[in-house]
mmCIF file of C-alpha atoms and ligand atoms in Angstrom:
data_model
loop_
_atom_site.group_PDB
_atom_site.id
_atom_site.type_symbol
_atom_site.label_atom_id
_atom_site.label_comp_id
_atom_site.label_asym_id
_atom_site.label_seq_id
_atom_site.Cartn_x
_atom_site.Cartn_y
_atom_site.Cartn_z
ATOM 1 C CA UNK A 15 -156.909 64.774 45.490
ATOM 2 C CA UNK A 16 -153.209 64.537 46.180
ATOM 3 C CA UNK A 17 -150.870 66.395 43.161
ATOM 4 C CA UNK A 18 -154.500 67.432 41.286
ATOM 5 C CA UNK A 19 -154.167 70.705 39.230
ATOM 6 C CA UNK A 20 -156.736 72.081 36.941
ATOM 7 C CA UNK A 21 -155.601 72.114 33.446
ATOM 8 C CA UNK A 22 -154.554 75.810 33.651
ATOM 9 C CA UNK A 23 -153.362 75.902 29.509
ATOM 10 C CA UNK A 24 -156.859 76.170 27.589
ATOM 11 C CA UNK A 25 -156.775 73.106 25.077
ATOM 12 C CA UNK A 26 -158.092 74.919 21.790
ATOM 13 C CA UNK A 27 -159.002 73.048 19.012
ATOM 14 C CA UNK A 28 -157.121 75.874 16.733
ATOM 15 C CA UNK A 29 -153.838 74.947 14.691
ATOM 16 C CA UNK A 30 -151.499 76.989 12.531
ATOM 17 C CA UNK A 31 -148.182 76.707 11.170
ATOM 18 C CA UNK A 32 -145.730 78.064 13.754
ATOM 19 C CA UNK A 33 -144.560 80.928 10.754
ATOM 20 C CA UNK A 34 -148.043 81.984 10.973
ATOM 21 C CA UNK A 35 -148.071 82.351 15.003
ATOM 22 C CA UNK A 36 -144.731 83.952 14.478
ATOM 23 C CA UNK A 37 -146.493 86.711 12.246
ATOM 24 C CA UNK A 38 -149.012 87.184 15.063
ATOM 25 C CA UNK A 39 -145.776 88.757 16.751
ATOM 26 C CA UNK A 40 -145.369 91.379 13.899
ATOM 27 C CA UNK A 41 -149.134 91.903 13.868
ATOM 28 C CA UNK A 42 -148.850 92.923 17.380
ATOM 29 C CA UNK A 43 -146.070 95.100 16.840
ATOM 30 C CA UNK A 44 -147.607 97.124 14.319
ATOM 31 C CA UNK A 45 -150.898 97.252 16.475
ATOM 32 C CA UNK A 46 -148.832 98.306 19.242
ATOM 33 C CA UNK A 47 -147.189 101.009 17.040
ATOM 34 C CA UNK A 48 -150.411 102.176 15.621
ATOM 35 C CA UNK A 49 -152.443 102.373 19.583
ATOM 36 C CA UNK A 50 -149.227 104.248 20.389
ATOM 37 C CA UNK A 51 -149.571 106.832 17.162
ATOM 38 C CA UNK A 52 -153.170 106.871 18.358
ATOM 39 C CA UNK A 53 -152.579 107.919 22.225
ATOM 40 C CA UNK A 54 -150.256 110.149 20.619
ATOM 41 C CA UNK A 55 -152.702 112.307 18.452
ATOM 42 C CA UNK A 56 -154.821 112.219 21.433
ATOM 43 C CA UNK A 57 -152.573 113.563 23.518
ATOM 44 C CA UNK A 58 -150.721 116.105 21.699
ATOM 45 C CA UNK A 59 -149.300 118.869 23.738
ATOM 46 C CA UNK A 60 -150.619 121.374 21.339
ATOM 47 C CA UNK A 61 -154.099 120.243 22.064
ATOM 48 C CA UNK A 62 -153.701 120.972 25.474
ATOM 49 C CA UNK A 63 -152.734 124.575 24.451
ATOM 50 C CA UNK A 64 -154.604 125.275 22.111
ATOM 51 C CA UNK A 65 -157.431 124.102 24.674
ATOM 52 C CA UNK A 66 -156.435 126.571 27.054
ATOM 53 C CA UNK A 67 -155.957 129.237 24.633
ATOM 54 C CA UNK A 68 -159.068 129.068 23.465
ATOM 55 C CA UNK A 69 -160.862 129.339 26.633
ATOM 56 C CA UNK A 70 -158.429 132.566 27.091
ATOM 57 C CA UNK A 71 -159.932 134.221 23.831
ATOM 58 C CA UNK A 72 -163.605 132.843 25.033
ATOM 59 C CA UNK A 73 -163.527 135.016 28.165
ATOM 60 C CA UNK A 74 -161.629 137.717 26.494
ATOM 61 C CA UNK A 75 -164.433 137.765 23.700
ATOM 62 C CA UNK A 76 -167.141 138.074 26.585
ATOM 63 C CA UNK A 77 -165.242 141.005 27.867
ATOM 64 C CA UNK A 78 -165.555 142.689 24.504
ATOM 65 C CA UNK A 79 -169.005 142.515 24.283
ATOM 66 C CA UNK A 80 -169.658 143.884 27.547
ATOM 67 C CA UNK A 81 -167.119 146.540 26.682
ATOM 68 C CA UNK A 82 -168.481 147.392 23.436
ATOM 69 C CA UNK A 83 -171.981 147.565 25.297
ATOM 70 C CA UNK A 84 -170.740 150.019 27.858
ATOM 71 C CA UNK A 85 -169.238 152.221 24.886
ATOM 72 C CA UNK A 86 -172.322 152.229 22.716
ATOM 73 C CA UNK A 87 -174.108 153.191 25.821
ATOM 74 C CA UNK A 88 -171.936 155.482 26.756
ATOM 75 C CA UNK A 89 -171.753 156.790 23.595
ATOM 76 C CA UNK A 90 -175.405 157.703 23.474
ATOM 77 C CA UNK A 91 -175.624 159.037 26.346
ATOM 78 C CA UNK A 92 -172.743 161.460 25.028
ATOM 79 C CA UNK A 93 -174.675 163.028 22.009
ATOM 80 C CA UNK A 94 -178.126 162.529 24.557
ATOM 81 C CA UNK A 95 -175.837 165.012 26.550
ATOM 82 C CA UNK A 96 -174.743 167.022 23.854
ATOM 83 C CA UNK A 97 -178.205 167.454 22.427
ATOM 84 C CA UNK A 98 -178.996 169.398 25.759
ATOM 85 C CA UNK A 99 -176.297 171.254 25.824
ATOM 86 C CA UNK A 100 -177.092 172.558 22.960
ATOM 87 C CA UNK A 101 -180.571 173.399 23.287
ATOM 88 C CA UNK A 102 -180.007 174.930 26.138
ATOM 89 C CA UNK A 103 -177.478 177.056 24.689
ATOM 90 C CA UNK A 104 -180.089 177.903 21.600
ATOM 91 C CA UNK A 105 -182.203 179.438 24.184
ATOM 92 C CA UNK A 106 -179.653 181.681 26.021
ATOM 93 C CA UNK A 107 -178.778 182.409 22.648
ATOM 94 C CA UNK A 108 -182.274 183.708 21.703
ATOM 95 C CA UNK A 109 -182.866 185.353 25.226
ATOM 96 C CA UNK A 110 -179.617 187.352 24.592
ATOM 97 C CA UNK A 111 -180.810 188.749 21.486
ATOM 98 C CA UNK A 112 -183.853 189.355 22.940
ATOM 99 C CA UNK A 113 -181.987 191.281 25.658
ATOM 100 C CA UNK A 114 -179.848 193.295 22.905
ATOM 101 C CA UNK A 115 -182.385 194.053 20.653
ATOM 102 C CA UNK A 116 -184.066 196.536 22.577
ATOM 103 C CA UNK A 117 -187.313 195.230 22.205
ATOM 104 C CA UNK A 118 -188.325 194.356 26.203
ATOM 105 C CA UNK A 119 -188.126 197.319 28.084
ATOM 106 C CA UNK A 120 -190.504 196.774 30.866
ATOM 107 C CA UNK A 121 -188.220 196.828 33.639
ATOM 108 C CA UNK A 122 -190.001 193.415 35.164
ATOM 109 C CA UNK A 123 -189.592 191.695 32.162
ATOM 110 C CA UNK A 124 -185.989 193.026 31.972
ATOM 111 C CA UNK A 125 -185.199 191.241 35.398
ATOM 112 C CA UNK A 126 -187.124 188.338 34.269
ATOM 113 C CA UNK A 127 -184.798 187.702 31.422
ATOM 114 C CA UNK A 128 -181.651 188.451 32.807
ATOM 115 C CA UNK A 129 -182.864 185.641 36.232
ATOM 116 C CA UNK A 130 -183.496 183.230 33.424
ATOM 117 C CA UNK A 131 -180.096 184.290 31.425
ATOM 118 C CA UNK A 132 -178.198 183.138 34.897
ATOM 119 C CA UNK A 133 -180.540 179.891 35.198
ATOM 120 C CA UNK A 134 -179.504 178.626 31.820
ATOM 121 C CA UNK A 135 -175.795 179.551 32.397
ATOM 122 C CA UNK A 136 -175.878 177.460 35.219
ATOM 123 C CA UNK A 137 -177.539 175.005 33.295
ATOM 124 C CA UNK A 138 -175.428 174.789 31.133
ATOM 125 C CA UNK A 139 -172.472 174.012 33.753
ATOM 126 C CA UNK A 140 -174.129 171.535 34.765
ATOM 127 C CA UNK A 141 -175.218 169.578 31.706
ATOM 128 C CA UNK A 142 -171.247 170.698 30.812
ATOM 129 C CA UNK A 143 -170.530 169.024 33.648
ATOM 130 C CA UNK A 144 -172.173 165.257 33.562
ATOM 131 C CA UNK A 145 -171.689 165.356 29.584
ATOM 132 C CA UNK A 146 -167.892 165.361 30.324
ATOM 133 C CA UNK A 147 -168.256 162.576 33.112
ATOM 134 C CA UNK A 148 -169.863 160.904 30.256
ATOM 135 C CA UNK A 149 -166.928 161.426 28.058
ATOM 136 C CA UNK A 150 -164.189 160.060 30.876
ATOM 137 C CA UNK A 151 -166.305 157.007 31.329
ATOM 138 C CA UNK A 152 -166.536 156.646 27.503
ATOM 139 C CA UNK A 153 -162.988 157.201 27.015
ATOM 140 C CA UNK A 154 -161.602 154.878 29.581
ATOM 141 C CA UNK A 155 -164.415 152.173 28.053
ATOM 142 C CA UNK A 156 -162.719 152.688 24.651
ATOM 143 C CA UNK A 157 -158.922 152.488 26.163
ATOM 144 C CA UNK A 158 -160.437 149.117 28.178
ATOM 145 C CA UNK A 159 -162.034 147.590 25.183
ATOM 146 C CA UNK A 160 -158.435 148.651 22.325
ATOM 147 C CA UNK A 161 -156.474 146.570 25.427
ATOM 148 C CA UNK A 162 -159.294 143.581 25.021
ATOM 149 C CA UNK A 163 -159.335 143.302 21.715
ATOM 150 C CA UNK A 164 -155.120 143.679 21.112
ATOM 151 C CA UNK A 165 -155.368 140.869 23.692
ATOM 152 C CA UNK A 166 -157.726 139.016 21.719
ATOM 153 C CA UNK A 167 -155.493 139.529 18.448
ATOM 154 C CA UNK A 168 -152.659 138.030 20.497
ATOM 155 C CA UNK A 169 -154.631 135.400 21.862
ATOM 156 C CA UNK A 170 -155.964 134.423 18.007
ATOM 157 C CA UNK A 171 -152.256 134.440 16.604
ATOM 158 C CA UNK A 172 -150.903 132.191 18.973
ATOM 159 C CA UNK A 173 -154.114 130.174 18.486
ATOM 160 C CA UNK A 174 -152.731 129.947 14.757
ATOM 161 C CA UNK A 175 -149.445 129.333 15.638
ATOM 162 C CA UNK A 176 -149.691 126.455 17.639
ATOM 163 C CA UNK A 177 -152.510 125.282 15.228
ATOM 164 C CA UNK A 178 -149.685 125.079 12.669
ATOM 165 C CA UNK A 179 -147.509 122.951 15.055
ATOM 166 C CA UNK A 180 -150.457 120.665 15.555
ATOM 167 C CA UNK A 181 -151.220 120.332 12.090
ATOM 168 C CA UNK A 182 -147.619 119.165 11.366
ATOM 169 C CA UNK A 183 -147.595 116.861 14.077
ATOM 170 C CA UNK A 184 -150.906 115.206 12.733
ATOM 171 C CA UNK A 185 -149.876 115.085 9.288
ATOM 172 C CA UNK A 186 -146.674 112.939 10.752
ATOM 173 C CA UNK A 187 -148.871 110.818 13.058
ATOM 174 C CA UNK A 188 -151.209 110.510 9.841
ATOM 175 C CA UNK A 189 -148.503 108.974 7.544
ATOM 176 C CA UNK A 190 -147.061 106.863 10.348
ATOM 177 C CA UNK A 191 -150.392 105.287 10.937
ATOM 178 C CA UNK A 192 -150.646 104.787 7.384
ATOM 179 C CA UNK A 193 -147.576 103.329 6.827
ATOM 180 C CA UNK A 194 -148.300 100.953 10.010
ATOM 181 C CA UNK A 195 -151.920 100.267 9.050
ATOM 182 C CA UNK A 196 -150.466 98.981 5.164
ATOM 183 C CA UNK A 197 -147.841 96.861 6.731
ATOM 184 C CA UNK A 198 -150.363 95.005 9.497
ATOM 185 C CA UNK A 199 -153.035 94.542 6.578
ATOM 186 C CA UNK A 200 -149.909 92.396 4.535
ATOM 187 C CA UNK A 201 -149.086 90.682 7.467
ATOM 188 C CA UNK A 202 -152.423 89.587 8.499
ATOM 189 C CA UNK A 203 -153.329 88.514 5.037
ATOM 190 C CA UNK A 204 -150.258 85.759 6.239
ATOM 191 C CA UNK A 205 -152.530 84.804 9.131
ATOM 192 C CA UNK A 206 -155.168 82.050 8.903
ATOM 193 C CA UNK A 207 -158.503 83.263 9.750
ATOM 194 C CA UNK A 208 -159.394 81.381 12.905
ATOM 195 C CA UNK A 209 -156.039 82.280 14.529
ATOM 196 C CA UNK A 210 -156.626 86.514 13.414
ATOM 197 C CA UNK A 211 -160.348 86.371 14.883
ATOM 198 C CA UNK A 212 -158.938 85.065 18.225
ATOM 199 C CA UNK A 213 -156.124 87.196 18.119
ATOM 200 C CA UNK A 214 -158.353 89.911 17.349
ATOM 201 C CA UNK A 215 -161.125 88.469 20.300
ATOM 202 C CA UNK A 216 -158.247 88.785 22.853
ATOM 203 C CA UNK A 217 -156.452 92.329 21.309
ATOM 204 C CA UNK A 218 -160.699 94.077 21.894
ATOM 205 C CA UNK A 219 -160.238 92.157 25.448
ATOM 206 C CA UNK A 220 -156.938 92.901 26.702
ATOM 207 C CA UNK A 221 -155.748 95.506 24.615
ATOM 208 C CA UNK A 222 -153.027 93.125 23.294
ATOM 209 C CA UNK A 223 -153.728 89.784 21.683
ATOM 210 C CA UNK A 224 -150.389 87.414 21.228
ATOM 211 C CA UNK A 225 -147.207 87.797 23.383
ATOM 212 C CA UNK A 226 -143.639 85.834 22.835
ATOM 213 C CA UNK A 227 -142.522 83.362 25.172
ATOM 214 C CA UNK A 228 -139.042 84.345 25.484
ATOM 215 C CA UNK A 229 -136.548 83.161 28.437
ATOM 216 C CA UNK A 230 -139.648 81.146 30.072
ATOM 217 C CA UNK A 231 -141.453 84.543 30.443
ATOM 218 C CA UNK A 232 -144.730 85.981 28.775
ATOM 219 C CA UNK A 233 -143.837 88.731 27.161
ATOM 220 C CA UNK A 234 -147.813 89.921 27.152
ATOM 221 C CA UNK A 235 -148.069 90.056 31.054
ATOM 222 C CA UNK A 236 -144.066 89.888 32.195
ATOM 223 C CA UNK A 237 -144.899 86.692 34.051
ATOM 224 C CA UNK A 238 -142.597 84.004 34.473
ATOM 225 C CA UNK A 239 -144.253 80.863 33.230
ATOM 226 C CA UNK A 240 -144.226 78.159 36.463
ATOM 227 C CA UNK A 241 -142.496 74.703 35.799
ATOM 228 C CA UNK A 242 -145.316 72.460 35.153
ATOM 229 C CA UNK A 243 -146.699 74.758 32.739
ATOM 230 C CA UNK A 244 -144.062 75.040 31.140
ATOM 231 C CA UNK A 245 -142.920 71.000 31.074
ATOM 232 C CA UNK A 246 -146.652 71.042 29.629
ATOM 233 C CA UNK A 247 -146.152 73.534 27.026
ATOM 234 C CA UNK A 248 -143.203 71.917 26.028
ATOM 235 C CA UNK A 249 -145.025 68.574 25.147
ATOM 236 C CA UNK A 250 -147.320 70.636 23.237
ATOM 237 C CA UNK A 251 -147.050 69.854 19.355
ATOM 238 C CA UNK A 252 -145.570 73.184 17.075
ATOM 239 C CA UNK A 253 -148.809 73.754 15.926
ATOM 240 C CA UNK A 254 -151.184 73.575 18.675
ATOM 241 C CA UNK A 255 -151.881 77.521 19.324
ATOM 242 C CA UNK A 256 -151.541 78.079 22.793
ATOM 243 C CA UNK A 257 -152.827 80.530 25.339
ATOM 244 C CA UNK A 258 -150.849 82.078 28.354
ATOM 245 C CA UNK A 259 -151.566 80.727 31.251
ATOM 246 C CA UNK A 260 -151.738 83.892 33.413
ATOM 247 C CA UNK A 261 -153.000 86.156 30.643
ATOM 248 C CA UNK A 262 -154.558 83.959 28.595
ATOM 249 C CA UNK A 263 -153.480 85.912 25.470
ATOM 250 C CA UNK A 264 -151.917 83.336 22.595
ATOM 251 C CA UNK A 265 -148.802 82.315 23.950
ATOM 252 C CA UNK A 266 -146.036 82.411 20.606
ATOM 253 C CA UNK A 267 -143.232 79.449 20.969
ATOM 254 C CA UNK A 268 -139.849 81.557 20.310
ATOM 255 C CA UNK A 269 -136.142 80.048 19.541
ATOM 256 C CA UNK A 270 -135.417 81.271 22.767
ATOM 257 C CA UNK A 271 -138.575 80.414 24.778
ATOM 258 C CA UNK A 272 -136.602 78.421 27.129
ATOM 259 C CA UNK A 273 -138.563 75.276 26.795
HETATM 260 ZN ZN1 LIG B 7 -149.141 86.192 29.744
#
């Protein structure tokens, strides 16, 4: 088995005119240009951003609603509060006329009222009392939630602002890949159709379907093409496609291949 190698170089039955393998190189420039316009709309900065930001104003929103809860709960409780006050107040209102008019003069009774005239006064401290604890917490729930929601304002406008930037960046990416998208369809109209679907077999594999032989080097997977391959690759006729050894992507003959 002395000086037996496996024939490495897959013998295809495929031809083309060597101006059509050379237009595989343009082909793969513009498919390189548009996968890099692609990864670049992907991968926008502003996304990123915006991502975050918007998270931001999704925890600030949940903040609000609890804070809007606590004031319409407070604020219920408030008039709740009020309400008592003030029917309290109604009756040591009444009581005190009843006290002025003259009309109870049983002395019991007369004691009676006046106990229950310092009852309700002390009543109404009290009531006083929680309905303005009720205010503080109300107030300092409506301070919380005008901070929340200027926050939220903020959060929203630089939301819109870097929206903008993004939507300028995609609009450029947009007429780039365009642009790159016409160009590859003329070029590949210059491609015969058994050599595009291979090209286009190996680009879905490997992410990249033809490279240039240049200085006895794939250009595809940077590997320097050994000897023997390449004394075989230089008896190969100009129109035999051929595949890269090491990559097996179609291997395009160059004026400065090195062969
Ligand atoms: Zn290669």
């Amino acid at each position: 088995m002395d000086g037996f190698r496996p024939p490495r170089l897959q013998e295809l039955p495929l031809n083309a005119d060597p101006s059509a393998q050379l237009v595989l190189l343009d082909l793969q420039g513009q498919d390189a240009t548009l996968a890099q316009l692609a990864h670049r709309r992907r991968t926008l900065p502003e996304l990123t951003v915006i991502a975050e930001l918007e998270q931001r104003a999704h925890e600030l929103d949940s903040r609000r609603i609890e804070l809007q809860t606590r004031v319409d709960d407070l604020g219920r409780e408030q008039r709740k509060a009020d309400a008592e006050v003030e029917l309290v107040k109604t009756r040591r209102t009444r009581d005190e006329e009843r006290l002025n008019s003259g009309q109870v003069s049983n002395p019991k009774d007369l004691e009676s009222l006046q106990h229950e005239l310092v009852a309700l006064e002390r009543r109404i401290g009290t009531l006083e009392d929680a309905e303005l604890e009720v205010m503080e917490s109300l107030e300092s729930a409506e301070t919380e939630l005008a901070v929340v929601l200027e926050d939220l304002a903020g959060v929203a406008a630089e939301i819109t602002t870097h929206a903008v930037t993004r939507d300028a960046a995609f609009a450029d990416i947009d007429a780039r890949t365009t642009e790159a998208a016409e160009e590859r369809a003329v070029l590949a109209v210059s491609v015969p159709d058994d050599l595009l679907a291979l090209y286009e077999k190996l680009r879905t594999q490997y992410g990249t379907g033809a490279a240039a032989l240049r200085a006895r080097r794939c250009e595809g997977c940077r590997l320097e093409i050994n000897g023997a391959d390449l004394r075989e690759i230089a008896t190969k006729p100009d129109d035999e496609v051929l595949r890269c050894p090491e990559c097996s992507r179609v291997l395009v003959r160059t004026a400065e291949s090195g062969l």
